[in-house]
Short mmCIF file of C-alpha atoms and ligand atoms in Angstrom, two decimals:
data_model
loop_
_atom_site.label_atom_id
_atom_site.label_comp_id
_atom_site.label_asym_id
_atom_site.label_seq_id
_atom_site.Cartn_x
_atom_site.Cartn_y
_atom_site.Cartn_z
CA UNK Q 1 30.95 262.25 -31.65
CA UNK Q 2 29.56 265.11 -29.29
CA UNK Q 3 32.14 264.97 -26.40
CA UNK Q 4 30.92 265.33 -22.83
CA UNK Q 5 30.72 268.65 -20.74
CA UNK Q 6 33.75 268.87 -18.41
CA UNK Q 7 32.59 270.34 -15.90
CA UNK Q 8 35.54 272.62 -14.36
CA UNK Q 9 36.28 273.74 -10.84
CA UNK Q 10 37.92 277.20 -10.90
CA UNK Q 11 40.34 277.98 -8.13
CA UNK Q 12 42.27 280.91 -8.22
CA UNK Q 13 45.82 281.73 -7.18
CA UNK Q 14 45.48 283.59 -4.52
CA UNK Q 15 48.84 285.42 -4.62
CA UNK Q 16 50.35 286.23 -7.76
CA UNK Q 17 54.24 285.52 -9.19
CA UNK Q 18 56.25 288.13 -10.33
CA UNK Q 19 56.96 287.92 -13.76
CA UNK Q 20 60.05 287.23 -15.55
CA UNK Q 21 62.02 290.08 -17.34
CA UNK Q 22 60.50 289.34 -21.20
CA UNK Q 23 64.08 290.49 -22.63
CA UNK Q 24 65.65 287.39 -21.34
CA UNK Q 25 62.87 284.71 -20.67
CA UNK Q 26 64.66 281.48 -22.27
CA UNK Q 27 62.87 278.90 -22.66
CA UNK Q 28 60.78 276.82 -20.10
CA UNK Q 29 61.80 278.07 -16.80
CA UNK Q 30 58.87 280.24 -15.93
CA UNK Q 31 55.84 278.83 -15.16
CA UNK Q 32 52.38 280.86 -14.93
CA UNK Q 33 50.10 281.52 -12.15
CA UNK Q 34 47.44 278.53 -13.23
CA UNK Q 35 47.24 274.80 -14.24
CA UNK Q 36 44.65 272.94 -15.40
CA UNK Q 37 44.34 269.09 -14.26
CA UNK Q 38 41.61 266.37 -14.81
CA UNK Q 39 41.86 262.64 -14.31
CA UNK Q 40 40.68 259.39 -15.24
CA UNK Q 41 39.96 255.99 -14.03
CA UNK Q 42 38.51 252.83 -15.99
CA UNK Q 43 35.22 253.58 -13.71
CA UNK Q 44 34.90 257.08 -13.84
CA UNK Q 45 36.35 258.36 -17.48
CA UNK Q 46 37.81 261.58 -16.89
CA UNK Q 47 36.56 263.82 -14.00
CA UNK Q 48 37.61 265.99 -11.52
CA UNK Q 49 38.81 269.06 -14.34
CA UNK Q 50 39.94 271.78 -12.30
CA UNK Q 51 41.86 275.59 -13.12
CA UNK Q 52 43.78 275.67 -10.20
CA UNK Q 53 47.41 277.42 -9.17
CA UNK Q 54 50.31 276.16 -10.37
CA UNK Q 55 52.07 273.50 -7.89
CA UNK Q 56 53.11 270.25 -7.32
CA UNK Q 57 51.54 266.93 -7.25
CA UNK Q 58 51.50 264.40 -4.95
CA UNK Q 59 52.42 260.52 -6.82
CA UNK Q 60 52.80 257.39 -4.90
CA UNK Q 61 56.30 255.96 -5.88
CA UNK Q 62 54.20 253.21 -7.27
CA UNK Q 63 52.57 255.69 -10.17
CA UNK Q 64 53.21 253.44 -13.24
CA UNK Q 65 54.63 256.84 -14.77
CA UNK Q 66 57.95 256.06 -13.05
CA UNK Q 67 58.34 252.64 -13.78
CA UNK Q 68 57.40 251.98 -17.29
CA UNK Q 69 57.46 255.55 -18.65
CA UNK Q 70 53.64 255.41 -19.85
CA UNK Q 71 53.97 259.58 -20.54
CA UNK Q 72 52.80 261.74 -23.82
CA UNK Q 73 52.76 265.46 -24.17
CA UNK Q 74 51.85 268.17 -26.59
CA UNK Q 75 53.79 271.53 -27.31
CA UNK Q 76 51.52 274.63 -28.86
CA UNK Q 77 51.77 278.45 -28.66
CA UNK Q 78 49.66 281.54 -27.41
CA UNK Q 79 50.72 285.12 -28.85
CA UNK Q 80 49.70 288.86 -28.61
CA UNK Q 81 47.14 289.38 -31.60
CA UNK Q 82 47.60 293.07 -32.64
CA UNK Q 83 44.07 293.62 -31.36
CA UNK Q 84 45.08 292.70 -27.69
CA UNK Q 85 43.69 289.28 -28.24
CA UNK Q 86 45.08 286.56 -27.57
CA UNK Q 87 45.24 283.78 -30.35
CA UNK Q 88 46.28 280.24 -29.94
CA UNK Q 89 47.67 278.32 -33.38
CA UNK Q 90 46.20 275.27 -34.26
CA UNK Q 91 45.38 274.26 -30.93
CA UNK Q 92 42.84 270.84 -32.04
CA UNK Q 93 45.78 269.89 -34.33
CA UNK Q 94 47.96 269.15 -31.22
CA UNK Q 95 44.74 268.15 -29.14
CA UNK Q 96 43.79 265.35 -31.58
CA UNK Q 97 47.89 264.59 -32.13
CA UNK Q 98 47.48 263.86 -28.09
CA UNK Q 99 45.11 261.49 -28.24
CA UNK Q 100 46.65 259.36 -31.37
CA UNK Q 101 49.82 259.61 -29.07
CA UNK Q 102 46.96 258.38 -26.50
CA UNK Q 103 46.09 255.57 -28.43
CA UNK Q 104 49.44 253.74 -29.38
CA UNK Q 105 50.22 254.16 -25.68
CA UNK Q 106 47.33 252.54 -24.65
CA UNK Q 107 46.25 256.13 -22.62
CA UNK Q 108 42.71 257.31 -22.82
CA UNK Q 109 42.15 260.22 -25.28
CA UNK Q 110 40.78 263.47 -24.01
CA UNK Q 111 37.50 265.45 -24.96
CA UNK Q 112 39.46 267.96 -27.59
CA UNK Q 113 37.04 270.68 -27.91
CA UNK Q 114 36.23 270.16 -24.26
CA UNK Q 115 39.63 270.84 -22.82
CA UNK Q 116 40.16 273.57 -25.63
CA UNK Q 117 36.98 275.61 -23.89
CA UNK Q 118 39.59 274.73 -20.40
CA UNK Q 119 42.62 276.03 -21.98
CA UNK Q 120 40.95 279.05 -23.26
CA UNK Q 121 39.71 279.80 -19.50
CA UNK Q 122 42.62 279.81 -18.32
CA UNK Q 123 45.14 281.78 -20.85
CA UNK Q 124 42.36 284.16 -20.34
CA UNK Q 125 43.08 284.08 -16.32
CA UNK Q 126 47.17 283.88 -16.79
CA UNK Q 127 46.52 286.48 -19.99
CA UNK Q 128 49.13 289.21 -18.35
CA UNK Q 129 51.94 286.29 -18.78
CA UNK Q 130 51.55 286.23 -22.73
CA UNK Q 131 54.52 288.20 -23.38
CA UNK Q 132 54.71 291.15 -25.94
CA UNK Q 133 58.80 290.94 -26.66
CA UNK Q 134 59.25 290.12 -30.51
CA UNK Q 135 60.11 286.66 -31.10
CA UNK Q 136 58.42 286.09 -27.45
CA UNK Q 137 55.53 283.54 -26.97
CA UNK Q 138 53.62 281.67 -24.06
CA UNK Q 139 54.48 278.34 -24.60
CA UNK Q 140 51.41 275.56 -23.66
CA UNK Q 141 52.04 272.01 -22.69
CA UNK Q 142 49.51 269.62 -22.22
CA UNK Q 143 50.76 265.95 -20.78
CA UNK Q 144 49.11 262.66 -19.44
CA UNK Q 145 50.81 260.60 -17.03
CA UNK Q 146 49.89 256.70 -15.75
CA UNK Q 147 49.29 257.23 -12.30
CA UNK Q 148 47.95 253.90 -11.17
CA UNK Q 149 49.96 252.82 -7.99
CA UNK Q 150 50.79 249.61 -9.10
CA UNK Q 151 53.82 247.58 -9.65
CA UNK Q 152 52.96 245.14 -12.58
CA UNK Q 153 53.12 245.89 -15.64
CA UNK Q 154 49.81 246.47 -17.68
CA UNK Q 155 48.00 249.74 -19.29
CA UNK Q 156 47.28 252.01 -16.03
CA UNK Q 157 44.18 252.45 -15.10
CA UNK Q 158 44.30 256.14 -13.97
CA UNK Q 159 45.89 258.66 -15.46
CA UNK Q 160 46.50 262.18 -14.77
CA UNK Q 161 46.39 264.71 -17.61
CA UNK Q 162 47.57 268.27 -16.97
CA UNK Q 163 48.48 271.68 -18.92
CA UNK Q 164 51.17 274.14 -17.85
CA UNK Q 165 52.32 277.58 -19.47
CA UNK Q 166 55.56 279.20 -20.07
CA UNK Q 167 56.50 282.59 -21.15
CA UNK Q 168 59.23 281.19 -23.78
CA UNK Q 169 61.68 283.36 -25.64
CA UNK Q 170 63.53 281.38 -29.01
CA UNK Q 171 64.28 278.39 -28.32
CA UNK Q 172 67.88 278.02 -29.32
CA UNK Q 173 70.31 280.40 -27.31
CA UNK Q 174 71.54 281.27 -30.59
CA UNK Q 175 67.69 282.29 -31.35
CA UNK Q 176 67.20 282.57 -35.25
CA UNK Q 177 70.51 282.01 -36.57
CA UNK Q 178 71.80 279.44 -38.95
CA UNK Q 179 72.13 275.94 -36.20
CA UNK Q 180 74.93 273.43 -36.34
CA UNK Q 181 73.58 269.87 -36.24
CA UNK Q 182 75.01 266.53 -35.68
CA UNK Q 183 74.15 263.98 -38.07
CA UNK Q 184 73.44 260.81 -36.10
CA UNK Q 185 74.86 257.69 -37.59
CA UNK Q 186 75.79 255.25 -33.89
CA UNK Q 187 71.94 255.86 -31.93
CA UNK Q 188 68.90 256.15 -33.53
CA UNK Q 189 65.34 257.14 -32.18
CA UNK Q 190 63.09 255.09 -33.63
CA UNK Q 191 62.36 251.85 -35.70
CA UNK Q 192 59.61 251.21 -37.84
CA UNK Q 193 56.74 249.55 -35.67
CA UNK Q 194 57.85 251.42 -32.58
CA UNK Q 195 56.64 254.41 -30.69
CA UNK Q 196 58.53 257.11 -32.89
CA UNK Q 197 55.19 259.23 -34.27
CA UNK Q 198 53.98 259.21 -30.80
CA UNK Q 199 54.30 262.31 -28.76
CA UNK Q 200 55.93 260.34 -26.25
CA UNK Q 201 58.53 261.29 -23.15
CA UNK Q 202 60.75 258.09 -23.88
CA UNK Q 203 61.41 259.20 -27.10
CA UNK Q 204 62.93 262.21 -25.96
CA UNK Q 205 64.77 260.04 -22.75
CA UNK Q 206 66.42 258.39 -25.61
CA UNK Q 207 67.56 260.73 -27.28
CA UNK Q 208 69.41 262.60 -24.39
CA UNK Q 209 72.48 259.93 -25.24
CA UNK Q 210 73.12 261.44 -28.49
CA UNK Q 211 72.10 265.13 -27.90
CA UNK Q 212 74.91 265.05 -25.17
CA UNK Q 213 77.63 263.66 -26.89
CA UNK Q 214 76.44 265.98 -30.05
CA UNK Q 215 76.83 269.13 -27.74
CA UNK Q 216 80.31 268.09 -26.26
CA UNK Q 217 80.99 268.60 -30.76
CA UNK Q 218 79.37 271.98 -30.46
CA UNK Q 219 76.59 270.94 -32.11
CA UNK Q 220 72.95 272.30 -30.83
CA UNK Q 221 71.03 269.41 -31.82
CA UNK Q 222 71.24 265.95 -33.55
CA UNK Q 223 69.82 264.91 -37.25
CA UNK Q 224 68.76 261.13 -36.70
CA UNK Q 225 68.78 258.82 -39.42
CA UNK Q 226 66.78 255.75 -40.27
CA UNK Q 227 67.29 253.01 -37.97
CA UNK Q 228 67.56 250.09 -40.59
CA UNK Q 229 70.01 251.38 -42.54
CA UNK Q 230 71.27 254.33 -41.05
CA UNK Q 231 71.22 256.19 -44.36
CA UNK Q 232 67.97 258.33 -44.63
CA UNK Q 233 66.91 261.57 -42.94
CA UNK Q 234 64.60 261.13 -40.25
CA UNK Q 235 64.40 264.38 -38.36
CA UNK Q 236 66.03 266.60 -35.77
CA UNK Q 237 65.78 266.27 -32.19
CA UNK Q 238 63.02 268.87 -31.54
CA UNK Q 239 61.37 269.43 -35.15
CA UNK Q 240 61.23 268.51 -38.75
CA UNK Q 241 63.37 268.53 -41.20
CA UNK Q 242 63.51 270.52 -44.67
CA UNK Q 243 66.08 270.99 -47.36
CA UNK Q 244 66.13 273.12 -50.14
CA UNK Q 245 67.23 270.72 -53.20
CA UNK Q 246 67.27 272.48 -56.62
CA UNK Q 247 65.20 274.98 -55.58
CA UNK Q 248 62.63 272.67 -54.35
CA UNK Q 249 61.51 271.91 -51.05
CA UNK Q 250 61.92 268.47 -49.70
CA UNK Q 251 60.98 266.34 -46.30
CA UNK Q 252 61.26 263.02 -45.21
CA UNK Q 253 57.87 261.43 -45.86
CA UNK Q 254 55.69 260.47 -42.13
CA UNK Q 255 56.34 256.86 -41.92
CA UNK Q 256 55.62 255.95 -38.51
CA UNK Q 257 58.85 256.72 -37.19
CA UNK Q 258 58.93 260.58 -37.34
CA UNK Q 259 57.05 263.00 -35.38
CA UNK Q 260 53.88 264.35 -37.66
CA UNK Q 261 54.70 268.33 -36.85
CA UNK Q 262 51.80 270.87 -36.72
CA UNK Q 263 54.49 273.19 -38.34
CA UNK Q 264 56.00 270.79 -40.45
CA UNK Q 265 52.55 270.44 -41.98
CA UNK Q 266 52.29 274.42 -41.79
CA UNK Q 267 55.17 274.25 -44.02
CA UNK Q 268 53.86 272.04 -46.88
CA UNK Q 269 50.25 273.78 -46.80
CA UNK Q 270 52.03 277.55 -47.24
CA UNK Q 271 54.55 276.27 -49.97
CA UNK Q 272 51.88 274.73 -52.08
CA UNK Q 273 50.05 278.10 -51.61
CA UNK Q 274 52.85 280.57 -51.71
CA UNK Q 275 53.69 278.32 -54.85
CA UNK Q 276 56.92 276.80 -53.62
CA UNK Q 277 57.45 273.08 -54.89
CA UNK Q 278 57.53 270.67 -52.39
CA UNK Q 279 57.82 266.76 -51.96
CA UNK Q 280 57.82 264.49 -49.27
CA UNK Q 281 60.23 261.79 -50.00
CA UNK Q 282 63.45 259.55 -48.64
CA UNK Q 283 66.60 261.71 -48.55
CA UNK Q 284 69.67 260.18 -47.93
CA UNK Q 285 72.76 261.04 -47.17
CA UNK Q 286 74.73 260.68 -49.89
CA UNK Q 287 72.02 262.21 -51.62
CA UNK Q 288 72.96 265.68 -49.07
CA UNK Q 289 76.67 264.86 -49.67
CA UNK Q 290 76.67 265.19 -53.51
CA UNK Q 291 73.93 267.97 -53.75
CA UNK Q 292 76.52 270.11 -51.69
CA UNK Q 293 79.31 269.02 -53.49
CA UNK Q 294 77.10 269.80 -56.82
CA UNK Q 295 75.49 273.09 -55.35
CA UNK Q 296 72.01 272.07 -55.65
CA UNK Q 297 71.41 272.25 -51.91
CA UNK Q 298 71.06 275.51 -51.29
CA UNK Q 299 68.77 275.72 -47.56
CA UNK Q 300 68.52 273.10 -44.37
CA UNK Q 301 65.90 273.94 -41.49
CA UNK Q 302 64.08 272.87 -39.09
CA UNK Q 303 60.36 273.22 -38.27
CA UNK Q 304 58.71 272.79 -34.80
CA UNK Q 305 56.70 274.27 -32.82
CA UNK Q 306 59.15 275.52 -30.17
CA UNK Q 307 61.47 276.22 -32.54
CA UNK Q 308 59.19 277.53 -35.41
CA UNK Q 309 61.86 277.75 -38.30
CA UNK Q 310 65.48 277.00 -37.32
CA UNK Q 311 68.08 277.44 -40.06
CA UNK Q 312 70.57 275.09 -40.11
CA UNK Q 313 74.49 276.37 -41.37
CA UNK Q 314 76.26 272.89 -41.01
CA UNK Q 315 75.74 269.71 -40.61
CA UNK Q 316 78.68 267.56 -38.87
CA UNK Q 317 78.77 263.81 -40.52
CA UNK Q 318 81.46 261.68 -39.85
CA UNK Q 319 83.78 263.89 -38.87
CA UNK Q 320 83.38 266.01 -42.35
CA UNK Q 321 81.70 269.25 -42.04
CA UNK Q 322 79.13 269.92 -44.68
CA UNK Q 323 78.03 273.93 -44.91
CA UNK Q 324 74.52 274.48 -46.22
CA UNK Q 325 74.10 277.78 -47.91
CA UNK Q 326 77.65 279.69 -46.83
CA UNK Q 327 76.80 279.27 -43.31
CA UNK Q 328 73.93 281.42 -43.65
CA UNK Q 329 69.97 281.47 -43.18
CA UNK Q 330 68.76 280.98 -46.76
CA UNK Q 331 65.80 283.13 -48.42
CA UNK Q 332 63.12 280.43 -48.40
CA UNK Q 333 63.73 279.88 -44.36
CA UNK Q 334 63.49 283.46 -43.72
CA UNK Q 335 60.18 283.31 -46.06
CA UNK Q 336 58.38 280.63 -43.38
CA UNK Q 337 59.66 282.34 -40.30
CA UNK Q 338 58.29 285.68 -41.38
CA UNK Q 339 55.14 284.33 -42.48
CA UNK Q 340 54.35 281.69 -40.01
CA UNK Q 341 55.23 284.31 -37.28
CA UNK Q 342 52.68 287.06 -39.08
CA UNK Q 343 50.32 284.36 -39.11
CA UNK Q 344 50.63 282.70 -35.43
CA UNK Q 345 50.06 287.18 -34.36
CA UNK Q 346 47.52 287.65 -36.40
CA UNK Q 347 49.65 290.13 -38.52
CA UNK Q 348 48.43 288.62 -41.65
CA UNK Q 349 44.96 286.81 -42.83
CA UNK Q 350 43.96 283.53 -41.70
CA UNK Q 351 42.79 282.16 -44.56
CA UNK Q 352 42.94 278.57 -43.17
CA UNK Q 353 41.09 278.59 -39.78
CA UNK Q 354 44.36 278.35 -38.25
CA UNK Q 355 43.74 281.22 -35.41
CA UNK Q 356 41.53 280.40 -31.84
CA UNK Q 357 40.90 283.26 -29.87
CA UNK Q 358 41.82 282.63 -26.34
CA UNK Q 359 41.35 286.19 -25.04
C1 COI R 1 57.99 271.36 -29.35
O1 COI R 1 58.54 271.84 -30.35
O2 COI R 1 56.94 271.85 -28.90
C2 COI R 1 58.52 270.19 -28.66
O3 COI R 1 57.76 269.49 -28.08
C3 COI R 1 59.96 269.92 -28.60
C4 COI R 1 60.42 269.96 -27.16
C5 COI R 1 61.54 269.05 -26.97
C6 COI R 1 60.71 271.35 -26.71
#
């Protein structure tokens, strides 16, 4: 379907921020010069697209955003190409992820390759924040809010949709180091027939329970399980999952209640080229218990796109600590990190399409 021209109102930042010190940037606590917003009513479709500075917006206390949470976002990545371009990964991958987290939460989707064209204009106006630092990145996130002023519950019928930028170092304070995880066996995220492959805010509001009590453990994030049984591997807080079983690699298949990654599926494309064996399948946890009593399971990490590759050491389940790989980021993690990260800079060949010039 040929999508229709949004036609964009540039306005630029008239005075521009000082920017952050790129050796210790964090993660999401800068924000650029520019934003783009657009919005939509049932009698207009989406209008109104503007590039405009980076500031607040005004929301009646009414906005259904606030009451019954109708939210969905995107997370994607802009990096220094060695040519001084600027190259954006798989940015229609998250765009058309949006809109199916548009459509089970009754939002409108968006043009894709229209606000692509946007997003390009304006990393290419906020260009000077993409940072250079290794291991550095500017950090993109689209989101749609309901922002009908009304009380009653029903599908909104405006919405706002918006994109902000971040200069981002790694994600975890530890950066790429082997993570210690909680495995999840009182809360879970997300039940078959729910909302959990949705790109959705209350996903993450639930989860804040379990992260927190997982932290006061000294754990940096929280493996979920399956909410029938509480016995299969769902995924971790902020990404995928992978383990290493016999040399093989292995994921929890997409059933509806895990997050389809863009990386995750980065993963499985590169192993089946970089011939790695790899399944998507039910994992259990008895299944991780014996294979590390055995020695079969030799790597754990994490994929997302904030995260990229995040190694995990141990994994804390009821009250026994189970070590993956000595404690120690295993050889087929440091293979994706290295190569996903040559790939996202344009340090290696895109053989898959996967690079967008934004600049
Ligand atoms: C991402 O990896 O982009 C995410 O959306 C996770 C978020 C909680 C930082």
């Amino acid at each position: 379907m040929t999508e229709k021209a949004l036609n964009i109102t540039l306005r630029k930042a008239e005075t521009l921020k000082l920017k952050p010190d790129e050796s210790n940037l964090g993660f999401g606590r800068h924000f650029t010069d520019h934003m783009f917003v657009m919005q939509w009513s049932s009698e207009r479709g989406w209008h109104d697209a503007e590039i405009k500075p980076y500031g607040s917006f005004s929301l009646e206390p009414s906005a259904m955003v606030f009451h019954y949470a109708q939210e969905i976002f995107e997370g994607l990545k802009a990096y220094h190409g060695l040519d001084g371009s600027i190259l954006l990964f798989r940015p229609l991958d998250n765009l058309n992820r949006l809109n199916r987290s548009a459509v089970r939460m009754c939002m409108p989707e968006i043009p894709a390759e229209e606000v692509l064209k946007a997003l390009k204009q304006m990393i290419a106006l906020d260009r000077d924040w993409v940072p250079k630092a290794p291991g550095a990145s500017l950090y993109i996130r689209p989101a749609m809010i309901a922002t009908e002023a009304a009380v009653g519950l029903h599908p909104s019928n405006e919405y706002l949709f918006f994109i902000i930028c971040c200069p981002v170092g790694a994600y975890y304070a530890e950066g790429f180091k082997p993570t210690k995880i909680y495995v999840e066996d009182r809360y879970v995220r997300a039940v078959a027939g729910g909302v959990g492959e949705a790109k959705t805010g209350c996903n993450y509001a639930a989860s804040l329970k379990a992260f927190a009590e997982a932290k006061e453990k000294g754990c940096s994030q929280v493996l979920w399980l399956d909410a029938a049984e509480r016995k299969y591997v769902e995924e971790v807080g902020t990404s995928n999952i992978f383990f290493v079983l016999n040399g093989e690699l292995v994921t929890p298949p997409l059933g509806g209640t895990i997050l389809p990654g863009i990386t995750r599926a980065t993963v499985l494309r590169l192993a089946a080229d970089w011939g790695i064996k790899a399944s998507e399948r039910r994992i259990s946890m008895d299944e991780i218990m014996t294979a590390t009593a055995n020695g079969s399971l030799s790597e754990a990490f994490g994929s997302g796109t904030a995260a990229v590759i995040s190694p995990v050491g141990e994994f804390i389940y009821q009250d026994k600590v189970i070590q993956i790989g000595g404690g120690q980021t295993g050889p087929i993690a440091q293979q994706f990190f290295d190569g996903i990260q040559q790939m996202q800079r344009g340090l290696r060949p895109d053989t898959y399409g996967w690079l967008v010039r934004a600049a």
